[in-house]
Amino acid sequence: MTSKSQSFRSAFTTNRAEELGFDVWDDFVIPLFFDELDLKEAKKARRIVGGRGCGKTMLLRYFSHHSQFSKSREDINEDSLLNIGLYWRADTNFLPMLNKQKVDEVDWVLVFKHYLTLSISLEILKSLNSIATSRLNCFSIEDLERLNFDHLTDYDASFKGSYSNIVRVIKKKIRECENAIYNPPTLKDLIKIPDSFVTDGLIDEIKAQIPSLSNTIFSFYIDEYENLLEYQQKTINTKIKHGRAPLIFHIAMKVNGMKINETLGNESIQGIADYRNIDLDEFLSEKSDFDLFAAEILLHRISKNSKHIAFDKEIIKREGSINIRKTNEYKTKIIDSAKRILPGYSYKEMADQAIKNDRIRSRLLKEIEKHLKNKKPELDFVFDDNFPQEIIVLPALLSRNTIDANHVIDEFNKLRDGKKSKFSGDGSWVSNNFVGCYLNLFRAYDRPCPLYAGFNSFVRLAKGNIRHFLELCNAAVHRFSNDSESYSIPIEVQSLATRSASEDILNEAPTYGVMGNRIQKFIYNIGHIFEYSQMRKTQSEPEVNHFSIRGGYSGLSEDDQNFILEAEKWGVVYKVKSTKEKDRSNPDSVEWVLNPIYAPFFFISFRKKRKLDISPEQFRVLHCGSDEEIKGLERSFRSKWDLDDNNVPHNYTLI
Amino acid sequence: MKLKMFKFNSIEELIDENRRWDITFCGKAIDDRGNISYNYAESNSSSLVAMAYNADDMRLDVNGDTVECYGLSDYINQVSFDSVLIDATTLGVPELALLLRVLSTLKKKKISIIYTEPKDYRKKESQVFGGRVFNLTDKFKGFSGIPTISKRLDLEEPNDVVFFLGFEGHRLQTALEELNIASSDCSLFFGVPPYKPGWEIDAFENNIKYVNDNDLDGRVYFCGADNPAAVFYELDQLRRSMQDESQLTVAPIGSKPHSLGALLFTAVFKDTNLLYDHPIKSHGRSQSVGAVHIYDVVF
């Protein structure tokens, strides 16, 4: 393997912010919605919500002092001191232990607040070190060493002396707190530091001694808020309710991650009044230039590992360059470059390629002849290579009882004669049926399908999920061994890669929380049902990939409701308003779309086209039914859709 | 600590040894080998103590009594015994960790651990997920600390995290995803040689994606799947080579003898952190019975 292909292959191996460390300055691509975040100016809390893989952690780490005062950051100025971000991730291993063990919850609240106070204090102190070691000139290591914290002895006799001493003492206090937590009977002897220590003590003292921080607001970002215990969430909610400069609390969580809005008092926190919501999934949706953002990430990753790809890395790191990036000229240039790396076929090209394949061609001919056999009068049909898309949809149209074969062939011949035909225009026979028919052709031969290849397809499969986009890219570059000067990944390689990435992501599902195994079972079962629907010869309802449940969400049992919320939380399905206009005012008129990343595994379409209406009982079977119940459900759909025993996918896995 | 290991081809061979203990700590049998182990313990010890850790309430049920983790030492000190058998076949990682930690402080006790291998593990019937997907666990509570043993994880402090891996590869990924650990601080151990030739391939296959994705392929090590002494030795070697202030963490999510090696280590070196994800094991997760092991421990 040459160094060129090695570097190309390693461009996408790190797909999670957690793997990059706290300083993500070099790896962060400023999202195009950045200006709408206003986290640096926020005077009250923000609730940042987004599915797994949408970039929450990366974003919070970008705003934290580790990145903002990164040694790699060259364009830093004193404005950066106006807001200092502190990153804190709920420790799912440790924090649940602050519970029960014959200690009253009210006492655990005090311990948690004490622990939080110490954690925030330590993080504030660490941020001073980040500033001192950054390229900013206004506060140096010498300045840091000159700080004196003797005024804090009012809070604790050991809170005194130099910066290094106070850091050491805070760390010691954290250890003492932990030791008491490990042995709860000793908690009663733990001396707790009051909450006010952070704002009235430590921050006041810092501001008094460091003039350049006199107007600073500290933003405390809590990642994975949903993993906190309920009383811990209430404690944070209280901080949100009463948060004000110089210390503001922001929380980040997955979808459906905020189960309670109570505080420790009698109040609740309410959106708008107490916090502003930031929906990252909405910001990353297709309508918000996700394609451009994805293209920039693709080019940035590859150009970091290869000199052969020219890309302006600075423009994506400058917060002030977003308007330039949104210009059509820039957008076209970047997306075209991405498409050169990940080329794809148009539908016409896919059809052309397909009918040139001998096996597919003979299958099509056989299907068409089967339908035209014994027709009186004999129909005048010519397999015309000039109309490949129309040829591919012909078997489905001919197998429908609702359309006469004469009529279909007449319309095909009109097309050949250059006349208006139902294959295009108002009839839309091609646009409605091509994708479904094309997928069925490839399923028959169990071949990687070019529909899933190409930059545009990658973007649609990822659907705003950066991690999924990177997984797709990673799978593609790992299979690319071309050492020529071209960085264009062949369509066949991409097709294989998407299917492999789709399978890998499906195999990850058991890691999706306590319901992980059930979630995987559900994906498999619903994907399988969509796949059966896709196999229908008539393609009368092609591209089914979402579902509604009769009676809506409120008609579901508690267990079913919990399951669908969990599936939404992990981004396995996403909820959309019903497309039927008459239903839109009804809150229960929602549909759930299976994440398109699973489409290549099941050979189904990633376009949101048609839905399947299922009963609450069928939904129950899909996520927790017995093997027999699932087989029964499959049998009923197969029978409804006229599928025989031959219409069974025989081999999914690539391994 | 001294550890002597004895391997028997069948439970009958062990029965022929005519060994007896004053007391046996055991869990609930959920498969054939569990029943064999339990029956042996029942016949060869004067009394049985059933233990179960409740991960939601973070406490133990000991013979019907609710015991907080920090109270286990006092509880055991009330019981009179000179020799003790621990049934590692039916007890889970949390019970073993808590029990070994307490027993390590009691001098002059004869401690033995029994572990019975299965002949086979149950695989998923579905053809979709290939032939290496096992049906071992109904669900996971997720990584959650065990009081008195688990510690806070701090990404900014020096850490050494050692995973002992088995068939369920996603458990490694969940840990890396959800916990404050950096993959660059991790080492991985597989059970090689395995109980049965070919099982190591199942473990590699099910973990390989996560090993590659997290750039861990340079930090993969091997210990015999039935050899807790080798695990203890390897951890001790690592401990000796670590920076003074580094936190050593073990995540025993592989074979039970590997878990025993790691838990004996946490019992001796009490600063060692423990990570565990509390699987709810499926009934009938394994079939039939393989070799039986007795490990005699002197703390």
XYZ file of N, CA and C in Angstrom, chain B residues 3-15 17 19 21 33 36-38 40-41 84-90 111-119 121 193-196 199 224-229 255-258 260 289-297:
192
model
N -2.416 -17.925 43.486
C -3.552 -18.513 42.768
C -3.119 -19.857 42.190
N -3.834 -20.921 42.591
C -3.548 -22.249 42.018
C -4.744 -22.643 41.157
N -4.439 -23.169 39.968
C -5.531 -23.460 39.036
C -5.585 -24.961 38.746
N -6.794 -25.528 38.823
C -6.996 -26.963 38.531
C -8.079 -27.077 37.467
N -7.829 -27.908 36.485
C -8.819 -28.088 35.424
C -9.281 -29.546 35.412
N -10.591 -29.739 35.348
C -11.180 -31.095 35.313
C -11.995 -31.226 34.025
N -11.869 -32.381 33.413
C -12.581 -32.568 32.149
C -14.085 -32.710 32.335
N -14.481 -33.102 33.537
C -15.919 -33.220 33.799
C -16.159 -32.968 35.271
N -17.395 -32.756 35.622
C -17.733 -32.519 37.029
C -17.461 -33.786 37.851
N -17.585 -34.957 37.198
C -17.337 -36.222 37.910
C -15.887 -36.283 38.401
N -14.987 -35.806 37.561
C -13.566 -35.797 37.970
C -13.377 -34.946 39.217
N -14.070 -33.834 39.259
C -13.959 -32.949 40.425
C -14.599 -33.605 41.642
N -15.734 -34.248 41.427
C -16.424 -34.923 42.548
C -15.500 -35.956 43.184
N -12.540 -35.789 43.689
C -11.512 -35.169 44.546
C -11.957 -35.084 46.005
N -13.615 -32.812 47.708
C -13.304 -31.557 48.409
C -14.572 -31.022 49.074
N -16.242 -27.508 51.478
C -16.085 -26.138 51.962
C -17.159 -25.861 53.018
N -24.742 -25.528 32.600
C -23.511 -25.510 33.402
C -23.759 -24.853 34.760
N -25.139 -27.508 36.964
C -24.082 -28.447 37.373
C -23.249 -27.842 38.503
N -22.864 -26.599 38.318
C -22.045 -25.904 39.308
C -22.794 -25.790 40.633
N -24.062 -25.376 40.511
C -24.882 -25.168 41.704
C -25.059 -26.482 42.473
N -23.163 -29.081 42.431
C -21.893 -29.485 43.042
C -21.685 -28.720 44.354
N -21.916 -27.410 44.280
C -21.706 -26.572 45.466
C -22.625 -27.016 46.598
N -14.224 -21.316 51.907
C -15.335 -20.766 51.137
C -15.173 -21.119 49.669
N -16.302 -21.483 49.059
C -16.318 -21.727 47.609
C -17.168 -20.622 46.964
N -16.649 -20.067 45.891
C -17.393 -19.030 45.165
C -17.771 -19.614 43.809
N -19.057 -19.632 43.511
C -19.483 -20.191 42.228
C -19.499 -19.089 41.166
N -18.387 -18.995 40.462
C -18.263 -17.951 39.445
C -19.092 -18.256 38.198
N -19.622 -19.477 38.124
C -20.469 -19.805 36.971
C -21.791 -19.054 37.071
N -22.347 -19.021 38.284
C -23.666 -18.405 38.439
C -23.598 -16.980 38.973
N -9.951 -19.980 50.211
C -10.914 -19.491 49.221
C -10.740 -20.269 47.915
N -11.838 -20.817 47.417
C -11.804 -21.502 46.112
C -12.897 -20.914 45.230
N -12.614 -20.947 43.965
C -13.609 -20.456 42.998
C -13.862 -21.581 42.004
N -15.129 -21.847 41.741
C -15.456 -22.857 40.723
C -16.009 -22.148 39.492
N -15.559 -22.622 38.334
C -16.128 -22.092 37.087
C -16.305 -23.255 36.111
N -17.494 -23.363 35.567
C -17.811 -24.434 34.626
C -17.999 -23.854 33.229
N -17.234 -24.357 32.305
C -17.349 -23.872 30.912
C -18.603 -24.456 30.263
N -19.150 -23.745 29.300
C -20.241 -24.337 28.517
C -19.650 -25.142 27.359
N -20.481 -25.974 26.771
C -20.016 -26.680 25.572
C -20.247 -25.787 24.353
N -22.296 -21.828 23.075
C -23.131 -20.666 23.380
C -24.243 -20.589 22.352
N -5.453 -19.046 24.009
C -6.413 -19.942 23.358
C -7.784 -19.881 24.016
N -8.831 -20.114 23.214
C -10.202 -20.089 23.747
C -10.543 -21.421 24.406
N -11.759 -21.522 24.964
C -12.181 -22.804 25.531
C -12.212 -23.857 24.422
N -12.648 -23.398 23.248
C -12.860 -24.335 22.156
C -12.266 -23.707 20.884
N -13.556 -20.367 18.682
C -14.326 -19.341 19.390
C -13.626 -17.987 19.362
N -4.942 -16.769 27.798
C -5.813 -17.932 27.731
C -7.185 -17.609 28.306
N -8.243 -17.987 27.601
C -9.597 -17.612 28.017
C -9.953 -18.181 29.389
N -9.258 -19.276 29.803
C -9.602 -19.889 31.095
C -8.536 -19.606 32.152
N -7.738 -18.566 31.926
C -6.567 -18.368 32.768
C -6.570 -17.028 33.520
N -7.162 -17.005 34.716
C -7.185 -15.738 35.472
C -5.796 -15.313 35.948
N -4.923 -16.300 36.147
C -3.578 -15.950 36.630
C -2.832 -15.123 35.587
N -14.582 -13.353 28.834
C -14.803 -14.653 29.480
C -14.791 -14.488 31.000
N -15.466 -15.414 31.691
C -15.543 -15.304 33.165
C -14.165 -15.464 33.801
N -13.322 -16.427 33.357
C -11.992 -16.499 33.967
C -11.184 -15.207 33.769
N -11.351 -14.554 32.627
C -10.707 -13.247 32.447
C -11.260 -12.250 33.469
N -12.501 -12.978 36.327
C -11.975 -13.338 37.650
C -10.569 -12.786 37.853
N -22.209 -28.795 28.982
C -21.151 -28.465 29.942
C -19.782 -28.861 29.401
N -18.816 -27.994 29.592
C -17.445 -28.276 29.182
C -16.589 -28.563 30.406
N -15.352 -28.101 30.374
C -14.426 -28.354 31.478
C -14.848 -27.584 32.730
N -14.380 -28.104 33.880
C -14.667 -27.439 35.160
C -13.335 -26.972 35.752
N -13.334 -25.754 36.287
C -12.101 -25.198 36.855
C -12.287 -24.925 38.343
N -11.237 -25.211 39.080
C -11.182 -24.774 40.479
C -9.945 -23.881 40.604
N -10.169 -22.681 41.122
C -9.056 -21.764 41.361
C -8.962 -21.561 42.880
N -7.843 -21.970 43.472
C -7.631 -21.754 44.907
C -6.857 -20.453 45.100
N -7.398 -19.598 45.959
C -6.837 -18.256 46.119
C -6.356 -18.059 47.556
